[in-house]
mmCIF file of C-alpha atoms in Angstrom:
data_model
loop_
_atom_site.group_PDB
_atom_site.id
_atom_site.type_symbol
_atom_site.label_atom_id
_atom_site.label_comp_id
_atom_site.label_asym_id
_atom_site.label_seq_id
_atom_site.Cartn_x
_atom_site.Cartn_y
_atom_site.Cartn_z
ATOM 1 C CA MET A 78 0.000 0.000 0.000
ATOM 2 C CA VAL A 79 1.036 3.512 -0.787
ATOM 3 C CA LEU A 80 0.627 6.804 1.047
ATOM 4 C CA LEU A 81 0.586 9.655 -1.454
ATOM 5 C CA GLU A 82 0.452 13.311 -0.489
ATOM 6 C CA PHE A 83 -0.185 15.882 -3.169
ATOM 7 C CA SER A 84 -1.108 19.468 -3.769
ATOM 8 C CA MET A 85 -2.109 20.936 -7.104
ATOM 9 C CA SER A 86 -2.622 24.615 -7.972
ATOM 10 C CA PRO A 87 -3.139 26.672 -11.098
ATOM 11 C CA LEU A 88 -0.710 29.456 -12.021
ATOM 12 C CA GLY A 89 -2.260 32.494 -13.619
ATOM 13 C CA LYS A 90 -5.536 32.408 -11.708
ATOM 14 C CA GLY A 91 -4.580 34.994 -9.129
ATOM 15 C CA GLU A 92 -3.343 34.738 -5.574
ATOM 16 C CA SER A 93 -6.370 32.864 -4.230
ATOM 17 C CA VAL A 94 -6.817 29.392 -5.641
ATOM 18 C CA GLY A 95 -9.287 27.933 -3.131
ATOM 19 C CA ARG A 96 -11.924 27.524 -5.796
ATOM 20 C CA TYR A 97 -9.709 25.118 -7.742
ATOM 21 C CA VAL A 98 -8.408 23.285 -4.681
ATOM 22 C CA SER A 99 -11.985 22.694 -3.520
ATOM 23 C CA ARG A 100 -12.881 21.020 -6.787
ATOM 24 C CA SER A 101 -9.998 18.580 -6.265
ATOM 25 C CA LEU A 102 -11.151 17.832 -2.733
ATOM 26 C CA ASP A 103 -14.642 17.198 -4.012
ATOM 27 C CA LEU A 104 -13.217 14.607 -6.412
ATOM 28 C CA ILE A 105 -11.003 13.030 -3.730
ATOM 29 C CA ASP A 106 -13.828 12.875 -1.216
ATOM 30 C CA LYS A 107 -16.071 11.127 -3.722
ATOM 31 C CA SER A 108 -13.364 8.797 -5.081
ATOM 32 C CA GLY A 109 -13.787 6.191 -2.374
ATOM 33 C CA VAL A 110 -10.069 6.270 -1.573
ATOM 34 C CA ASP A 111 -9.323 7.018 2.070
ATOM 35 C CA TYR A 112 -7.656 10.380 2.664
ATOM 36 C CA ARG A 113 -6.743 13.117 5.132
ATOM 37 C CA LEU A 114 -6.700 16.800 4.235
ATOM 38 C CA ASN A 115 -4.070 19.024 5.862
ATOM 39 C CA PRO A 116 -3.195 22.723 5.419
ATOM 40 C CA MET A 117 -0.564 21.961 2.758
ATOM 41 C CA GLY A 118 -1.968 18.998 0.872
ATOM 42 C CA THR A 119 -4.020 15.850 0.917
ATOM 43 C CA VAL A 120 -2.724 12.414 1.879
ATOM 44 C CA ILE A 121 -4.458 9.480 0.208
ATOM 45 C CA GLU A 122 -3.899 5.768 0.758
ATOM 46 C CA GLY A 123 -4.336 2.871 -1.642
ATOM 47 C CA GLU A 124 -2.626 0.793 -4.251
ATOM 48 C CA TRP A 125 -0.360 2.680 -6.694
ATOM 49 C CA GLU A 126 -2.887 2.587 -9.538
ATOM 50 C CA GLU A 127 -5.709 3.817 -7.283
ATOM 51 C CA VAL A 128 -3.886 6.794 -5.832
ATOM 52 C CA ILE A 129 -2.361 7.789 -9.178
ATOM 53 C CA ALA A 130 -5.854 7.606 -10.708
ATOM 54 C CA VAL A 131 -7.147 10.119 -8.144
ATOM 55 C CA VAL A 132 -4.334 12.574 -8.883
ATOM 56 C CA THR A 133 -4.916 12.123 -12.621
ATOM 57 C CA GLN A 134 -8.617 12.831 -12.180
ATOM 58 C CA CYS A 135 -7.865 16.097 -10.333
ATOM 59 C CA TYR A 136 -5.389 17.067 -13.066
ATOM 60 C CA GLU A 137 -7.870 16.361 -15.872
ATOM 61 C CA ARG A 138 -10.470 18.498 -14.132
ATOM 62 C CA MET A 139 -8.102 21.374 -13.452
ATOM 63 C CA LYS A 140 -6.698 21.559 -16.969
ATOM 64 C CA LYS A 141 -10.174 22.139 -18.337
ATOM 65 C CA ASP A 142 -9.907 25.790 -17.372
ATOM 66 C CA CYS A 143 -6.321 26.268 -16.165
ATOM 67 C CA HIS A 144 -3.465 26.692 -18.630
ATOM 68 C CA ARG A 145 -0.640 26.219 -16.183
ATOM 69 C CA ILE A 146 -0.683 23.808 -13.250
ATOM 70 C CA SER A 147 1.884 23.072 -10.534
ATOM 71 C CA CYS A 148 1.720 19.812 -8.656
ATOM 72 C CA THR A 149 3.929 18.281 -5.985
ATOM 73 C CA ILE A 150 3.590 14.639 -4.982
ATOM 74 C CA LYS A 151 5.302 12.668 -2.231
ATOM 75 C CA ILE A 152 4.939 8.907 -2.068
ATOM 76 C CA ASP A 153 5.769 6.430 0.694
ATOM 77 C CA TYR A 154 5.349 2.794 -0.326
ATOM 78 C CA ARG A 155 5.719 0.153 2.339
ATOM 79 C CA LYS A 156 5.142 -3.490 1.594
ATOM 80 C CA GLY A 157 2.424 -5.125 3.641
ATOM 81 C CA HIS A 158 1.541 -2.007 5.608
ATOM 82 C CA ALA A 159 -2.014 -0.659 5.397
ATOM 83 C CA GLY A 160 -3.984 1.775 7.551
ATOM 84 C CA ARG A 161 -1.050 4.116 7.825
ATOM 85 C CA LEU A 162 -3.220 7.255 7.527
ATOM 86 C CA GLY A 163 -3.814 6.757 11.227
ATOM 87 C CA SER A 164 -1.005 4.529 12.414
ATOM 88 C CA LYS A 165 1.976 6.694 11.483
ATOM 89 C CA VAL A 166 0.848 9.576 13.693
ATOM 90 C CA ALA A 167 -0.196 7.188 16.470
ATOM 91 C CA SER A 168 3.214 5.541 16.400
ATOM 92 C CA VAL A 169 4.996 8.858 16.956
ATOM 93 C CA GLU A 170 2.651 9.718 19.831
ATOM 94 C CA LYS A 171 3.260 6.321 21.391
ATOM 95 C CA ARG A 172 7.017 6.780 21.272
ATOM 96 C CA LEU A 173 6.767 10.247 22.814
ATOM 97 C CA LYS A 174 4.124 9.095 25.317
ATOM 98 C CA ARG A 175 1.975 12.161 24.687
ATOM 99 C CA LYS A 176 -0.593 13.569 22.281
ATOM 100 C CA LEU A 177 0.606 15.847 19.483
ATOM 101 C CA LYS A 178 -1.277 18.468 17.464
ATOM 102 C CA VAL A 179 -2.887 16.863 14.453
ATOM 103 C CA MET B 146 3.447 34.476 7.740
ATOM 104 C CA VAL B 147 4.670 31.223 6.296
ATOM 105 C CA LEU B 148 3.243 27.712 6.274
ATOM 106 C CA LEU B 149 6.083 25.196 5.972
ATOM 107 C CA GLU B 150 5.592 21.470 5.661
ATOM 108 C CA PHE B 151 8.562 19.205 5.992
ATOM 109 C CA SER B 152 9.610 15.616 6.458
ATOM 110 C CA MET B 153 13.113 14.460 7.312
ATOM 111 C CA SER B 154 14.418 10.893 7.366
ATOM 112 C CA PRO B 155 17.778 9.191 7.662
ATOM 113 C CA LEU B 156 19.022 6.880 4.920
ATOM 114 C CA GLY B 157 20.997 3.880 6.070
ATOM 115 C CA LYS B 158 19.127 3.306 9.325
ATOM 116 C CA GLY B 159 16.870 0.566 8.037
ATOM 117 C CA GLU B 160 13.300 0.536 6.831
ATOM 118 C CA SER B 161 11.752 1.833 10.061
ATOM 119 C CA VAL B 162 12.740 5.374 10.930
ATOM 120 C CA GLY B 163 10.081 6.211 13.539
ATOM 121 C CA ARG B 164 12.696 6.618 16.234
ATOM 122 C CA TYR B 165 14.312 9.495 14.333
ATOM 123 C CA VAL B 166 11.036 11.076 13.243
ATOM 124 C CA SER B 167 9.843 11.070 16.868
ATOM 125 C CA ARG B 168 12.888 13.014 17.989
ATOM 126 C CA SER B 169 12.042 15.704 15.414
ATOM 127 C CA LEU B 170 8.445 15.852 16.630
ATOM 128 C CA ASP B 171 9.654 16.208 20.179
ATOM 129 C CA LEU B 172 11.702 19.248 19.117
ATOM 130 C CA ILE B 173 8.841 20.731 17.073
ATOM 131 C CA ASP B 174 6.326 20.226 19.876
ATOM 132 C CA LYS B 175 8.629 21.984 22.360
ATOM 133 C CA SER B 176 9.655 24.772 19.956
ATOM 134 C CA GLY B 177 6.672 26.997 20.685
ATOM 135 C CA VAL B 178 5.868 27.247 16.965
ATOM 136 C CA ASP B 179 2.324 26.138 16.112
ATOM 137 C CA TYR B 180 2.145 22.963 14.036
ATOM 138 C CA ARG B 181 0.019 20.077 12.759
ATOM 139 C CA LEU B 182 1.371 16.557 12.292
ATOM 140 C CA ASN B 183 0.019 14.498 9.382
ATOM 141 C CA PRO B 184 0.906 11.010 8.065
ATOM 142 C CA MET B 185 3.420 12.418 5.570
ATOM 143 C CA GLY B 186 4.951 15.393 7.343
ATOM 144 C CA THR B 187 4.539 18.248 9.767
ATOM 145 C CA VAL B 188 3.155 21.668 8.894
ATOM 146 C CA ILE B 189 4.452 24.551 10.989
ATOM 147 C CA GLU B 190 3.439 28.199 10.891
ATOM 148 C CA GLY B 191 5.450 31.288 11.712
ATOM 149 C CA GLU B 192 7.792 33.883 10.294
ATOM 150 C CA TRP B 193 10.400 32.594 7.813
ATOM 151 C CA GLU B 194 13.244 32.735 10.361
ATOM 152 C CA GLU B 195 11.188 30.897 12.999
ATOM 153 C CA VAL B 196 10.103 28.008 10.813
ATOM 154 C CA ILE B 197 13.537 27.631 9.196
ATOM 155 C CA ALA B 198 15.053 27.570 12.704
ATOM 156 C CA VAL B 199 12.821 24.625 13.660
ATOM 157 C CA VAL B 200 13.853 22.644 10.569
ATOM 158 C CA THR B 201 17.515 23.479 11.244
ATOM 159 C CA GLN B 202 17.186 22.267 14.829
ATOM 160 C CA CYS B 203 15.761 18.924 13.645
ATOM 161 C CA TYR B 204 18.565 18.609 11.090
ATOM 162 C CA GLU B 205 21.268 19.338 13.660
ATOM 163 C CA ARG B 206 19.850 16.702 15.976
ATOM 164 C CA MET B 207 19.504 14.088 13.254
ATOM 165 C CA LYS B 208 22.998 14.503 11.864
ATOM 166 C CA LYS B 209 24.469 13.675 15.264
ATOM 167 C CA ASP B 210 23.951 9.985 14.533
ATOM 168 C CA CYS B 211 22.782 9.822 10.901
ATOM 169 C CA HIS B 212 25.278 10.050 8.044
ATOM 170 C CA ARG B 213 22.765 10.572 5.281
ATOM 171 C CA ILE B 214 19.556 12.582 5.588
ATOM 172 C CA SER B 215 16.771 13.279 3.104
ATOM 173 C CA CYS B 216 14.488 16.243 3.667
ATOM 174 C CA THR B 217 11.628 17.690 1.640
ATOM 175 C CA ILE B 218 10.180 21.117 2.412
ATOM 176 C CA LYS B 219 7.202 22.922 0.932
ATOM 177 C CA ILE B 220 6.573 26.567 1.757
ATOM 178 C CA ASP B 221 3.515 28.759 1.221
ATOM 179 C CA TYR B 222 4.073 32.408 2.106
ATOM 180 C CA ARG B 223 1.113 34.725 2.034
ATOM 181 C CA LYS B 224 1.393 38.335 3.074
ATOM 182 C CA GLY B 225 -0.838 39.353 5.933
ATOM 183 C CA HIS B 226 -2.381 35.917 6.401
ATOM 184 C CA ALA B 227 -1.965 34.185 9.768
ATOM 185 C CA GLY B 228 -3.788 31.287 11.408
ATOM 186 C CA ARG B 229 -3.809 29.318 8.206
ATOM 187 C CA LEU B 230 -3.112 25.989 9.983
ATOM 188 C CA GLY B 231 -6.845 25.951 10.595
ATOM 189 C CA SER B 232 -8.305 28.359 8.091
ATOM 190 C CA LYS B 233 -7.138 26.706 4.861
ATOM 191 C CA VAL B 234 -8.949 23.456 5.610
ATOM 192 C CA ALA B 235 -12.009 25.332 6.925
ATOM 193 C CA SER B 236 -12.170 27.383 3.747
ATOM 194 C CA VAL B 237 -12.317 24.266 1.556
ATOM 195 C CA GLU B 238 -15.051 22.784 3.759
ATOM 196 C CA LYS B 239 -17.018 26.004 3.566
ATOM 197 C CA ARG B 240 -16.879 26.032 -0.226
ATOM 198 C CA LEU B 241 -17.985 22.389 -0.418
ATOM 199 C CA LYS B 242 -20.593 22.897 2.327
ATOM 200 C CA ARG B 243 -19.550 19.668 4.080
ATOM 201 C CA LYS B 244 -16.961 18.272 6.472
ATOM 202 C CA LEU B 245 -13.922 16.525 5.010
ATOM 203 C CA LYS B 246 -11.563 13.972 6.572
ATOM 204 C CA VAL B 247 -8.755 15.702 8.401
ATOM 205 C CA MET C 77 2.861 18.989 -22.342
ATOM 206 C CA VAL C 78 4.135 18.238 -18.890
ATOM 207 C CA LEU C 79 7.543 18.568 -17.276
ATOM 208 C CA LEU C 80 7.864 16.048 -14.466
ATOM 209 C CA GLU C 81 10.853 15.823 -12.138
ATOM 210 C CA PHE C 82 11.139 12.853 -9.849
ATOM 211 C CA SER C 83 13.506 10.996 -7.592
ATOM 212 C CA MET C 84 12.879 7.567 -6.138
ATOM 213 C CA SER C 85 14.937 5.760 -3.496
ATOM 214 C CA PRO C 86 14.594 2.655 -1.356
ATOM 215 C CA LEU C 87 14.663 2.879 2.438
ATOM 216 C CA GLY C 88 16.350 0.021 4.209
ATOM 217 C CA LYS C 89 19.013 -0.651 1.576
ATOM 218 C CA GLY C 90 21.776 1.265 3.290
ATOM 219 C CA GLU C 91 23.206 4.722 2.792
ATOM 220 C CA SER C 92 24.257 4.205 -0.838
ATOM 221 C CA VAL C 93 21.387 3.682 -3.231
ATOM 222 C CA GLY C 94 23.148 4.291 -6.559
ATOM 223 C CA ARG C 95 22.505 0.737 -7.674
ATOM 224 C CA TYR C 96 18.735 1.290 -7.506
ATOM 225 C CA VAL C 97 18.820 4.790 -8.979
ATOM 226 C CA SER C 98 20.836 3.487 -11.937
ATOM 227 C CA ARG C 99 18.200 0.905 -12.745
ATOM 228 C CA SER C 100 15.605 3.694 -12.919
ATOM 229 C CA LEU C 101 17.820 5.724 -15.219
ATOM 230 C CA ASP C 102 18.276 2.704 -17.444
ATOM 231 C CA LEU C 103 14.497 2.461 -17.765
ATOM 232 C CA ILE C 104 14.080 6.197 -18.356
ATOM 233 C CA ASP C 105 16.844 6.290 -20.951
ATOM 234 C CA LYS C 106 15.263 3.409 -22.861
ATOM 235 C CA SER C 107 11.677 4.680 -22.519
ATOM 236 C CA GLY C 108 11.851 7.000 -25.491
ATOM 237 C CA VAL C 109 10.647 9.937 -23.405
ATOM 238 C CA ASP C 110 12.989 12.923 -23.499
ATOM 239 C CA TYR C 111 14.710 13.642 -20.180
ATOM 240 C CA ARG C 112 17.538 15.424 -18.359
ATOM 241 C CA LEU C 113 19.324 13.918 -15.359
ATOM 242 C CA ASN C 114 20.494 16.292 -12.612
ATOM 243 C CA PRO C 115 22.176 15.659 -9.236
ATOM 244 C CA MET C 116 18.845 15.574 -7.394
ATOM 245 C CA GLY C 117 16.455 13.962 -9.852
ATOM 246 C CA THR C 118 15.435 13.410 -13.430
ATOM 247 C CA VAL C 119 13.212 15.747 -15.446
ATOM 248 C CA ILE C 120 11.139 14.092 -18.152
ATOM 249 C CA GLU C 121 8.839 15.704 -20.710
ATOM 250 C CA GLY C 122 5.750 14.344 -22.377
ATOM 251 C CA GLU C 123 2.016 13.995 -22.086
ATOM 252 C CA TRP C 124 0.660 13.222 -18.600
ATOM 253 C CA GLU C 125 0.064 9.528 -19.360
ATOM 254 C CA GLU C 126 3.549 9.100 -20.838
ATOM 255 C CA VAL C 127 5.480 10.640 -17.977
ATOM 256 C CA ILE C 128 3.351 8.924 -15.323
ATOM 257 C CA ALA C 129 3.953 5.621 -17.132
ATOM 258 C CA VAL C 130 7.717 6.098 -16.836
ATOM 259 C CA VAL C 131 7.512 6.770 -13.103
ATOM 260 C CA THR C 132 5.221 3.761 -12.673
ATOM 261 C CA GLN C 133 7.678 1.564 -14.538
ATOM 262 C CA CYS C 134 10.534 2.650 -12.228
ATOM 263 C CA TYR C 135 8.322 1.995 -9.198
ATOM 264 C CA GLU C 136 7.327 -1.494 -10.396
ATOM 265 C CA ARG C 137 10.979 -2.384 -10.938
ATOM 266 C CA MET C 138 12.113 -1.019 -7.568
ATOM 267 C CA LYS C 139 9.425 -2.744 -5.530
ATOM 268 C CA LYS C 140 10.596 -6.108 -6.813
ATOM 269 C CA ASP C 141 13.397 -6.070 -4.256
ATOM 270 C CA CYS C 142 12.749 -3.003 -2.080
ATOM 271 C CA HIS C 143 10.178 -3.114 0.710
ATOM 272 C CA ARG C 144 10.015 0.610 1.355
ATOM 273 C CA ILE C 145 10.299 3.300 -1.318
ATOM 274 C CA SER C 146 10.269 7.098 -1.097
ATOM 275 C CA CYS C 147 9.422 9.128 -4.157
ATOM 276 C CA THR C 148 9.034 12.860 -4.736
ATOM 277 C CA ILE C 149 7.483 14.220 -7.914
ATOM 278 C CA LYS C 150 7.092 17.782 -9.142
ATOM 279 C CA ILE C 151 4.963 18.548 -12.169
ATOM 280 C CA ASP C 152 4.672 21.671 -14.302
ATOM 281 C CA TYR C 153 1.941 21.509 -16.928
ATOM 282 C CA ARG C 154 1.691 24.293 -19.435
ATOM 283 C CA LYS C 155 -0.811 24.214 -22.244
ATOM 284 C CA GLY C 156 0.663 24.391 -25.692
ATOM 285 C CA HIS C 157 4.280 24.534 -24.548
ATOM 286 C CA ALA C 158 6.686 21.804 -25.665
ATOM 287 C CA GLY C 159 10.475 21.579 -25.718
ATOM 288 C CA ARG C 160 10.758 23.104 -22.288
ATOM 289 C CA LEU C 161 13.602 20.775 -21.230
ATOM 290 C CA GLY C 162 15.818 23.230 -23.054
ATOM 291 C CA SER C 163 13.792 26.401 -23.342
ATOM 292 C CA LYS C 164 13.203 27.120 -19.652
ATOM 293 C CA VAL C 165 16.912 27.351 -18.879
ATOM 294 C CA ALA C 166 17.589 29.289 -22.121
ATOM 295 C CA SER C 167 14.886 31.784 -21.215
ATOM 296 C CA VAL C 168 16.504 32.575 -17.862
ATOM 297 C CA GLU C 169 19.908 32.991 -19.520
ATOM 298 C CA LYS C 170 18.402 35.311 -22.099
ATOM 299 C CA ARG C 171 16.853 37.516 -19.442
ATOM 300 C CA LEU C 172 20.130 37.697 -17.507
ATOM 301 C CA LYS C 173 22.152 38.110 -20.704
ATOM 302 C CA ARG C 174 24.738 35.553 -19.569
ATOM 303 C CA LYS C 175 25.380 31.835 -19.389
ATOM 304 C CA LEU C 176 24.561 30.022 -16.151
ATOM 305 C CA LYS C 177 25.880 26.711 -14.771
ATOM 306 C CA VAL C 178 23.788 23.840 -16.034
ATOM 307 C CA MET D 242 27.942 18.891 2.761
ATOM 308 C CA VAL D 243 24.430 19.362 1.561
ATOM 309 C CA LEU D 244 22.852 19.251 -1.892
ATOM 310 C CA LEU D 245 19.722 21.430 -1.914
ATOM 311 C CA GLU D 246 17.390 21.741 -4.864
ATOM 312 C CA PHE D 247 14.748 24.404 -4.815
ATOM 313 C CA SER D 248 12.256 26.251 -6.949
ATOM 314 C CA MET D 249 10.385 29.378 -5.922
ATOM 315 C CA SER D 250 7.525 31.070 -7.760
ATOM 316 C CA PRO D 251 5.034 33.821 -7.050
ATOM 317 C CA LEU D 252 1.299 33.151 -7.173
ATOM 318 C CA GLY D 253 -0.842 35.949 -8.502
ATOM 319 C CA LYS D 254 1.660 37.266 -11.044
ATOM 320 C CA GLY D 255 0.181 35.502 -14.043
ATOM 321 C CA GLU D 256 1.102 32.349 -15.871
ATOM 322 C CA SER D 257 4.628 33.437 -16.828
ATOM 323 C CA VAL D 258 6.971 33.886 -13.892
ATOM 324 C CA GLY D 259 10.335 33.914 -15.687
ATOM 325 C CA ARG D 260 11.017 37.472 -14.594
ATOM 326 C CA TYR D 261 10.933 36.444 -10.926
ATOM 327 C CA VAL D 262 12.821 33.189 -11.444
ATOM 328 C CA SER D 263 15.587 35.088 -13.254
ATOM 329 C CA ARG D 264 16.079 37.408 -10.303
ATOM 330 C CA SER D 265 16.624 34.355 -8.077
ATOM 331 C CA LEU D 266 19.151 32.914 -10.522
ATOM 332 C CA ASP D 267 20.972 36.222 -10.576
ATOM 333 C CA LEU D 268 21.287 36.047 -6.791
ATOM 334 C CA ILE D 269 22.342 32.377 -6.823
ATOM 335 C CA ASP D 270 24.921 32.956 -9.565
ATOM 336 C CA LYS D 271 26.461 35.827 -7.609
ATOM 337 C CA SER D 272 26.287 34.087 -4.220
ATOM 338 C CA GLY D 273 29.552 32.203 -4.628
ATOM 339 C CA VAL D 274 27.835 28.903 -3.834
ATOM 340 C CA ASP D 275 28.274 26.255 -6.533
ATOM 341 C CA TYR D 276 25.063 25.353 -8.355
ATOM 342 C CA ARG D 277 23.450 23.736 -11.403
ATOM 343 C CA LEU D 278 20.281 25.046 -13.025
ATOM 344 C CA ASN D 279 17.830 22.535 -14.495
ATOM 345 C CA PRO D 280 14.381 22.931 -16.113
ATOM 346 C CA MET D 281 12.577 22.373 -12.803
ATOM 347 C CA GLY D 282 14.838 23.977 -10.214
ATOM 348 C CA THR D 283 18.336 24.834 -9.101
ATOM 349 C CA VAL D 284 20.636 22.512 -7.175
ATOM 350 C CA ILE D 285 23.140 24.220 -4.881
ATOM 351 C CA GLU D 286 25.890 22.662 -2.803
ATOM 352 C CA GLY D 287 27.411 23.839 0.462
ATOM 353 C CA GLU D 288 27.089 23.678 4.207
ATOM 354 C CA TRP D 289 23.535 23.838 5.609
ATOM 355 C CA GLU D 290 23.830 27.476 6.681
ATOM 356 C CA GLU D 291 25.235 28.526 3.284
ATOM 357 C CA VAL D 292 22.567 26.894 1.154
ATOM 358 C CA ILE D 293 19.739 27.990 3.455
ATOM 359 C CA ALA D 294 21.113 31.542 3.295
ATOM 360 C CA VAL D 295 20.870 31.505 -0.515
ATOM 361 C CA VAL D 296 17.240 30.346 -0.419
ATOM 362 C CA THR D 297 16.455 32.978 2.212
ATOM 363 C CA GLN D 298 18.013 35.692 0.065
ATOM 364 C CA CYS D 299 15.840 34.684 -2.913
ATOM 365 C CA TYR D 300 12.770 34.667 -0.670
ATOM 366 C CA GLU D 301 13.508 38.123 0.749
ATOM 367 C CA ARG D 302 13.907 39.525 -2.751
ATOM 368 C CA MET D 303 10.753 37.898 -4.086
ATOM 369 C CA LYS D 304 8.528 39.013 -1.220
ATOM 370 C CA LYS D 305 9.375 42.636 -1.941
ATOM 371 C CA ASP D 306 6.821 42.624 -4.751
ATOM 372 C CA CYS D 307 5.046 39.257 -4.510
ATOM 373 C CA HIS D 308 2.293 38.684 -1.957
ATOM 374 C CA ARG D 309 2.115 34.935 -2.280
ATOM 375 C CA ILE D 310 5.102 32.649 -2.865
ATOM 376 C CA SER D 311 5.346 28.881 -3.311
ATOM 377 C CA CYS D 312 8.647 27.153 -2.691
ATOM 378 C CA THR D 313 9.683 23.506 -2.765
ATOM 379 C CA ILE D 314 13.021 22.368 -1.357
ATOM 380 C CA LYS D 315 14.671 18.959 -1.404
ATOM 381 C CA ILE D 316 17.796 18.323 0.643
ATOM 382 C CA ASP D 317 20.298 15.476 0.542
ATOM 383 C CA TYR D 318 22.901 15.622 3.305
ATOM 384 C CA ARG D 319 25.731 13.160 3.213
ATOM 385 C CA LYS D 320 28.514 13.262 5.734
ATOM 386 C CA GLY D 321 31.961 13.697 4.275
ATOM 387 C CA HIS D 322 30.813 13.876 0.665
ATOM 388 C CA ALA D 323 31.576 16.995 -1.367
ATOM 389 C CA GLY D 324 31.583 17.711 -5.086
ATOM 390 C CA ARG D 325 28.368 15.809 -5.596
ATOM 391 C CA LEU D 326 26.989 18.318 -8.136
ATOM 392 C CA GLY D 327 29.108 16.394 -10.631
ATOM 393 C CA SER D 328 29.799 13.056 -8.997
ATOM 394 C CA LYS D 329 26.223 11.829 -8.543
ATOM 395 C CA VAL D 330 25.462 11.960 -12.255
ATOM 396 C CA ALA D 331 28.903 10.542 -13.142
ATOM 397 C CA SER D 332 28.340 7.632 -10.781
ATOM 398 C CA VAL D 333 25.094 6.651 -12.497
ATOM 399 C CA GLU D 334 26.762 6.864 -15.920
ATOM 400 C CA LYS D 335 29.639 4.708 -14.691
ATOM 401 C CA ARG D 336 27.277 2.013 -13.453
ATOM 402 C CA LEU D 337 25.355 2.013 -16.735
ATOM 403 C CA LYS D 338 28.581 2.249 -18.785
ATOM 404 C CA ARG D 339 27.104 4.938 -21.030
ATOM 405 C CA LYS D 340 26.440 8.657 -21.201
ATOM 406 C CA LEU D 341 23.013 9.960 -20.189
ATOM 407 C CA LYS D 342 21.238 13.188 -21.116
ATOM 408 C CA VAL D 343 22.137 15.913 -18.665
#
């Protein structure tokens, strides 16, 4: 299973791009892939093909009305590990024996 | 104000690096800078010098016993905008008129 | 057309990962997609499906013998612009009216 | 020694940001730190404080007339290794016993 974090924004649509980001989140939320939104991106979990398909879907939607798009993606594949959307944070808290800000 | 997300891991310390990541979170949590931990990194908010100082502190600690370190950083500066650790996610939810997974 | 830069490394294979990086470059070089290798990654140019296919191919090869893989990807899509592997650097040099280190 | 690749762009200055990127390259080229420009970013080599200082200088210049700035940074620290702006690419070519596109 793969954890994939990404953020995607148009260039040339002004300083505020929330409108475009929201459309991506709408697609992610409806994709059926599990995810967590954070202030700098969205982390999704699934098999490689599944998570890449979600990013591709957001890209296809955005390029309909955006002529330049920036996207950063970070992937962490770990064989035989699932449910890491929750377990990675929990593991750090367990080591530190206290709750952190999430 | 700046939002900075980063993740930092040693190379050459095996497949599990939670021990090293936890030490960074301990430093971040005690730094006084506001932050949010997610499954793929930590987002901190502050002035440029403050957030860079936190990353530098984590790097200095990690290089004490790690000979190779990978670090990715993503920065979003926006003039006159503070409190974005919470407001960016809230703004997307407001546009979509529903709660998302955070 | 899309410019996509990526780097992909195994975790848990020691501090030196050149053996695994070289296998990716072998695949990229034989893929037929145009590319430029730099000290921190490889930039490839093509349509979305083409460049994603190259990254996927490198991932499939690496996971055959690596149990944890980190990958960072940066994408710059610009409608109607091709040949940017060369033109982006040339454009900066033209503005500055001097050659830069490439 | 540290290899640091970064790219920095304004949001809200239109689709073409070459003017702002060129100003950063002018600063990098005059900084005295060794570097290589590629189509997706610039890789600089030096001690942590040196390379961070270069990025900070570019940021300070850009925020003079840009109200929103995106920046991605990737760092590879390796103890006791210098001259990697050239040696990393050469090492891959040596393994593959052929020249690659750089």
